[in-house]
CSV table of C-alpha atoms in Angstrom, one decimal:
chain,number,residue,atom,x,y,z
A,1,UNK,CA,22.6,12.3,-32.2
A,2,UNK,CA,25.8,10.6,-31.1
A,3,UNK,CA,26.0,8.2,-28.2
A,4,UNK,CA,28.4,8.6,-25.3
A,5,UNK,CA,29.6,5.7,-23.2
A,6,UNK,CA,28.4,6.1,-19.5
A,7,UNK,CA,32.0,5.9,-18.3
A,8,UNK,CA,32.8,9.1,-20.2
A,9,UNK,CA,29.9,11.1,-18.6
A,10,UNK,CA,30.8,13.7,-16.0
A,11,UNK,CA,30.2,12.4,-12.4
A,12,UNK,CA,30.3,8.8,-13.5
A,13,UNK,CA,33.1,8.0,-11.0
A,14,UNK,CA,31.0,9.4,-8.1
A,15,UNK,CA,27.8,7.5,-9.0
A,16,UNK,CA,26.5,4.9,-6.6
A,17,UNK,CA,24.4,1.8,-7.1
A,18,UNK,CA,20.9,2.0,-5.8
A,19,UNK,CA,20.4,-0.1,-2.6
A,20,UNK,CA,18.8,-3.5,-2.9
A,21,UNK,CA,15.1,-3.5,-1.9
A,22,UNK,CA,14.1,-6.2,0.6
A,23,UNK,CA,10.6,-7.5,1.3
A,24,UNK,CA,10.5,-5.7,4.7
A,25,UNK,CA,11.3,-2.4,2.9
A,26,UNK,CA,8.0,-2.8,1.0
A,27,UNK,CA,5.8,-3.0,4.1
A,28,UNK,CA,3.3,-0.1,4.3
A,29,UNK,CA,3.5,2.1,7.3
A,30,UNK,CA,0.0,3.3,7.9
A,31,UNK,CA,1.2,5.7,10.6
A,32,UNK,CA,2.5,8.0,7.8
A,33,UNK,CA,0.2,10.7,6.3
A,34,UNK,CA,-2.1,9.5,3.5
A,35,UNK,CA,-0.2,11.3,0.8
A,36,UNK,CA,3.1,9.6,1.8
A,37,UNK,CA,1.4,6.1,2.0
A,38,UNK,CA,-0.1,6.7,-1.5
A,39,UNK,CA,3.3,7.7,-3.0
A,40,UNK,CA,5.1,4.8,-1.3
A,41,UNK,CA,2.6,2.3,-2.9
A,42,UNK,CA,3.0,4.0,-6.3
A,43,UNK,CA,6.8,3.8,-6.1
A,44,UNK,CA,6.7,0.0,-5.6
A,45,UNK,CA,4.0,-0.8,-8.1
A,46,UNK,CA,3.9,-3.1,-10.0
A,47,UNK,CA,7.1,-4.6,-8.6
A,48,UNK,CA,8.4,-5.3,-6.0
A,49,UNK,CA,4.9,-4.3,-4.7
A,50,UNK,CA,3.9,-2.7,-1.4
A,51,UNK,CA,2.3,-5.0,1.1
A,52,UNK,CA,0.4,-5.0,4.4
A,53,UNK,CA,-1.2,-7.5,6.9
A,54,UNK,CA,-4.9,-7.8,7.4
A,55,UNK,CA,-5.5,-8.9,11.0
A,56,UNK,CA,-8.5,-11.0,11.7
A,57,UNK,CA,-9.0,-11.7,15.4
A,58,UNK,CA,-9.3,-15.5,16.0
A,59,UNK,CA,-8.0,-16.2,12.5
A,60,UNK,CA,-4.7,-16.1,10.7
A,61,UNK,CA,-3.5,-12.8,9.3
A,62,UNK,CA,-3.5,-12.3,5.6
A,63,UNK,CA,-0.7,-10.6,3.6
A,64,UNK,CA,-2.2,-8.3,1.0
A,65,UNK,CA,-0.2,-6.8,-1.9
A,66,UNK,CA,-1.5,-3.3,-2.7
A,67,UNK,CA,-1.0,-2.1,-6.3
A,68,UNK,CA,-3.1,1.1,-6.7
A,69,UNK,CA,-4.5,3.6,-4.2
A,70,UNK,CA,-5.8,7.2,-4.1
A,71,UNK,CA,-5.9,9.7,-1.3
A,72,UNK,CA,-9.6,10.5,-0.6
A,73,UNK,CA,-9.1,12.6,2.6
A,74,UNK,CA,-6.1,14.6,3.8
A,75,UNK,CA,-7.9,15.6,6.9
A,76,UNK,CA,-10.1,12.6,8.0
A,77,UNK,CA,-13.7,13.0,8.9
A,78,UNK,CA,-13.7,9.6,10.5
A,79,UNK,CA,-12.3,9.0,14.0
A,80,UNK,CA,-10.1,6.0,14.6
A,81,UNK,CA,-6.6,4.6,14.9
A,82,UNK,CA,-4.4,4.3,11.8
A,83,UNK,CA,-5.0,1.0,10.1
A,84,UNK,CA,-8.7,1.2,10.8
A,85,UNK,CA,-10.7,-0.2,7.8
A,86,UNK,CA,-13.7,1.7,6.4
A,87,UNK,CA,-15.4,-0.7,3.9
A,88,UNK,CA,-18.7,-0.8,2.1
A,89,UNK,CA,-19.8,-2.9,-0.9
A,90,UNK,CA,-17.6,-1.2,-3.4
A,91,UNK,CA,-14.9,0.8,-1.6
A,92,UNK,CA,-12.1,-0.2,0.8
A,93,UNK,CA,-10.5,2.7,2.7
A,94,UNK,CA,-7.8,2.7,5.4
A,95,UNK,CA,-7.1,5.4,7.9
A,96,UNK,CA,-3.6,6.7,8.1
A,97,UNK,CA,-2.1,9.0,10.7
A,98,UNK,CA,-3.4,11.9,8.8
A,99,UNK,CA,-6.0,11.2,6.1
A,100,UNK,CA,-7.6,8.2,4.4
A,101,UNK,CA,-6.3,6.1,1.5
A,102,UNK,CA,-8.7,4.3,-0.8
A,103,UNK,CA,-7.3,0.9,-2.0
A,104,UNK,CA,-8.2,0.5,-5.7
A,105,UNK,CA,-6.3,-2.7,-6.6
A,106,UNK,CA,-4.9,-5.5,-4.4
A,107,UNK,CA,-4.0,-9.2,-4.3
A,108,UNK,CA,-4.4,-12.0,-1.7
A,109,UNK,CA,-1.9,-14.8,-1.5
A,110,UNK,CA,-2.4,-17.4,-4.3
A,111,UNK,CA,-5.0,-15.2,-6.0
A,112,UNK,CA,-4.9,-12.8,-9.0
A,113,UNK,CA,-4.8,-9.1,-8.7
A,114,UNK,CA,-8.4,-7.6,-8.5
A,115,UNK,CA,-10.0,-4.2,-8.0
A,116,UNK,CA,-11.4,-3.4,-4.5
A,117,UNK,CA,-15.0,-4.0,-5.5
A,118,UNK,CA,-14.3,-7.6,-6.7
A,119,UNK,CA,-12.3,-8.3,-3.6
A,120,UNK,CA,-15.1,-7.0,-1.4
A,121,UNK,CA,-17.6,-9.2,-3.2
A,122,UNK,CA,-15.9,-12.3,-1.8
A,123,UNK,CA,-14.7,-11.0,1.5
A,124,UNK,CA,-16.6,-9.9,4.6
A,125,UNK,CA,-15.1,-7.5,7.0
A,126,UNK,CA,-15.9,-7.4,10.7
A,127,UNK,CA,-15.5,-4.4,12.9
A,128,UNK,CA,-12.6,-5.9,14.8
A,129,UNK,CA,-10.4,-6.4,11.7
A,130,UNK,CA,-7.6,-3.9,11.0
A,131,UNK,CA,-4.6,-3.4,8.7
A,132,UNK,CA,-1.1,-3.1,10.0
């Protein structure tokens, strides 16, 4: 096949550059439906990486980078506000406006990327913590 310079392609003159992505553009909005949250995270992984804040009352909030997720419920069985954390020893789920997203891979500041089970081995959640 022969190559064609981009300048000679039809529509080249009308093409626009993609907008720059800033850090605030990568913040996860848990008020969106689970499918949209999941797709947003996928679109930013591995870089520039979607992020969220883990609020711990009485302590400083932690910024978490989220790399991989899956939608586990489109219609939630659990009741609660979006950003509510549902965690056990191996899984880390977050309620969205409509559905639940399971976090599979994440990173704390200054640490390496780990799967949710490894993160949960060294982190204890309390019922008053939430993600925003």
